[in-house]
């Protein structure tokens, strides 16, 4: 196609070097069409007008002086931002197209219609300012996008409106804040074949965890209909996460998170004579269904890896699924600019020591805790009422809210996901935010004192009153190297990625029971025996939680595998030692439906717990579900770094029975390099260490239970608290001897507990004994690492 002054260019003629000519969005689309199509990344065809074309429109309509005059009046205080913006937008909307430029746009549109096989094809018309998506100008949404544009006249009108959107109030304010010269910023228009996501789905994905910066996952948000509802934050989307390093093996399915969003509404095409799009409620079936299949999630994840590898940096990507063809497409991609720039030298932690009643729950953005007073604003027309330093509570935000978001201490919204406007801007401003709460504007009120906590994992909470908060700054630089491996104790999958920057040697203790109690909530035997369960209340709760599962036990396996996968991913490929469930009977009974399956015991601490449950008819079928989850984790997802550990194994005979049950359920020691450890927490484990070492690959010393059972002291007794001492000579004798026996047998041995953190002399004792590893809570890691390094230096290790 002939081009007049290069006013129109096809995507395939563009690349990253063309940002000055067509802006960041269009340059990126061209880059992907040219270089990633061969790798299977599908991008809808289209073309872009150039910056030169914009200036031709400006000159043809005498707009340069209009722009300069309006901005002079604004700078001099003779006109308000709203007045200046309105003058400029009206000037552009009244402008006429240079005849040859209009002809080029129309001609390109006709060719595009021929390429996609539809006359008057529906297209997306997107603005792409030459400074909008550069790394140092990352706020999204400064200019407009118009969807479902059909016909030549409608296209020219939409392009004119794109030019006018360069002077929205928020765009003018944004450029002033960034120091950009208004008369040096041009606008390119991207015209792209529409993906019929109005009858399918769309969303956003990042090639990095948006909250922690963990760079080995891709995070995908998805909703029904056009993707603008996800970007604008007007819908609570589904969220999926995939583990990137394992995607190269197409036999694996490393999906590590699936969270179903409310998806209460969707944006669709409007009818003839209406605006191009409209928002409608979703059906109950749509709200209950996943937007993406597992195959879709994996394909998007692989495309994310290809795009990230090509650009050489973490990426922010928009995608769409055509509901007619079922095909997926990438419709935008730009560099991620918040987490990828975060300093890795220091890490601040927040710990809530005491707190009020939990009022609101949503998705956490950031990792901080803030206390303040609520400023509830439900309409953008009332933003002048905002009080500096307050906690902004509203339905959702758009770029018009940015001026007051900058002055807020924290932000809480009813709607939106991790890729919504409120979430993106909060990250860029470094503010904690909780999005997608559903009911914050109903439950909170103005002037109310609350605490906003984003320091407890994926979910954020608003608590009543001012919580007592402890902060600590961890210096991750200059951490000494040690021969003794220092590992982490982790339990909460939602918080696992917070600690990825810590150079730990793996996870020494991942507690399965935390996942069961917080992410599953149902006693496994209540799922196995659901049809005969007598508790009507429990059955109703189970029905609600397991909706969509024909076999209730699949719910347990799925949720457990996903929860453990996040723990395994956080330290992959380093070992992650997962302890099989170690609830006591009173704790199991508190799970939904659990009371019917648990005996009442006088002393559950030394009762029906640990290994004794796994082969018992009372729980054997429940243990089989745990084994199925571990098998899926290792064999289907690919987390072969997972090591299994058996707790509270009282005898060698019991060990043999447990290992036999595990083998029956697909977990045979040594197969596919599966290692099985045993907790050393009973004196018999020490006394018969040689025999246990023949059956297990390693030991993990549980110092609390070992101290309790060696000294005969109830660790929960206040009266005997001063007698409970893991540095008692009898306990140290136990530890020293089991380490010696383990090494003689060639087995690995570690200790999990806080002792080495609280008592440097205990760390030195363990080093002297030659322990292989010590596992501690993440916030103790740096202190223990330094204690152990000092001990090794003194011992000449």
PDB file of C-alpha atoms in Angstrom, residues 351-359 369-374 391 444 447-453 456 461-470:
ATOM      1  CA  UNK A 351       4.168  -8.628  61.812  1.00  0.00           C
ATOM      2  CA  UNK A 352       0.826  -7.976  63.515  1.00  0.00           C
ATOM      3  CA  UNK A 353       1.131  -8.766  67.229  1.00  0.00           C
ATOM      4  CA  UNK A 354      -2.455  -7.906  68.208  1.00  0.00           C
ATOM      5  CA  UNK A 355      -5.446  -6.793  66.169  1.00  0.00           C
ATOM      6  CA  UNK A 356      -9.132  -6.030  66.283  1.00  0.00           C
ATOM      7  CA  UNK A 357     -12.076  -7.770  64.639  1.00  0.00           C
ATOM      8  CA  UNK A 358     -11.673  -8.630  60.964  1.00  0.00           C
ATOM      9  CA  UNK A 359     -14.064  -6.417  58.981  1.00  0.00           C
ATOM     10  CA  UNK A 369       0.440  -2.677  57.176  1.00  0.00           C
ATOM     11  CA  UNK A 370      -1.147   0.774  57.651  1.00  0.00           C
ATOM     12  CA  UNK A 371      -3.408   2.204  60.333  1.00  0.00           C
ATOM     13  CA  UNK A 372      -5.594   5.239  59.672  1.00  0.00           C
ATOM     14  CA  UNK A 373      -9.075   6.667  59.303  1.00  0.00           C
ATOM     15  CA  UNK A 374     -11.442   5.709  56.506  1.00  0.00           C
ATOM     16  CA  UNK A 391      -7.511   5.288  53.818  1.00  0.00           C
ATOM     17  CA  UNK A 444     -16.812   0.516  56.500  1.00  0.00           C
ATOM     18  CA  UNK A 447     -13.824   8.501  60.081  1.00  0.00           C
ATOM     19  CA  UNK A 448     -13.614   4.862  61.236  1.00  0.00           C
ATOM     20  CA  UNK A 449     -10.167   3.893  62.553  1.00  0.00           C
ATOM     21  CA  UNK A 450      -8.959   0.685  60.901  1.00  0.00           C
ATOM     22  CA  UNK A 451      -5.808  -1.265  60.085  1.00  0.00           C
ATOM     23  CA  UNK A 452      -5.160  -2.344  56.498  1.00  0.00           C
ATOM     24  CA  UNK A 453      -2.929  -5.443  56.395  1.00  0.00           C
ATOM     25  CA  UNK A 456      -0.376 -11.909  55.481  1.00  0.00           C
ATOM     26  CA  UNK A 461      -7.579  -7.803  55.666  1.00  0.00           C
ATOM     27  CA  UNK A 462      -9.095  -4.703  57.211  1.00  0.00           C
ATOM     28  CA  UNK A 463      -9.186  -4.905  61.014  1.00  0.00           C
ATOM     29  CA  UNK A 464     -11.141  -2.779  63.434  1.00  0.00           C
ATOM     30  CA  UNK A 465      -9.051  -0.194  65.282  1.00  0.00           C
ATOM     31  CA  UNK A 466      -5.293   0.296  65.408  1.00  0.00           C
ATOM     32  CA  UNK A 467      -3.383  -2.985  65.423  1.00  0.00           C
ATOM     33  CA  UNK A 468      -0.084  -3.442  67.230  1.00  0.00           C
ATOM     34  CA  UNK A 469       2.457  -3.868  64.440  1.00  0.00           C
ATOM     35  CA  UNK A 470       6.120  -4.825  64.549  1.00  0.00           C
TER      36      UNK A 470
END
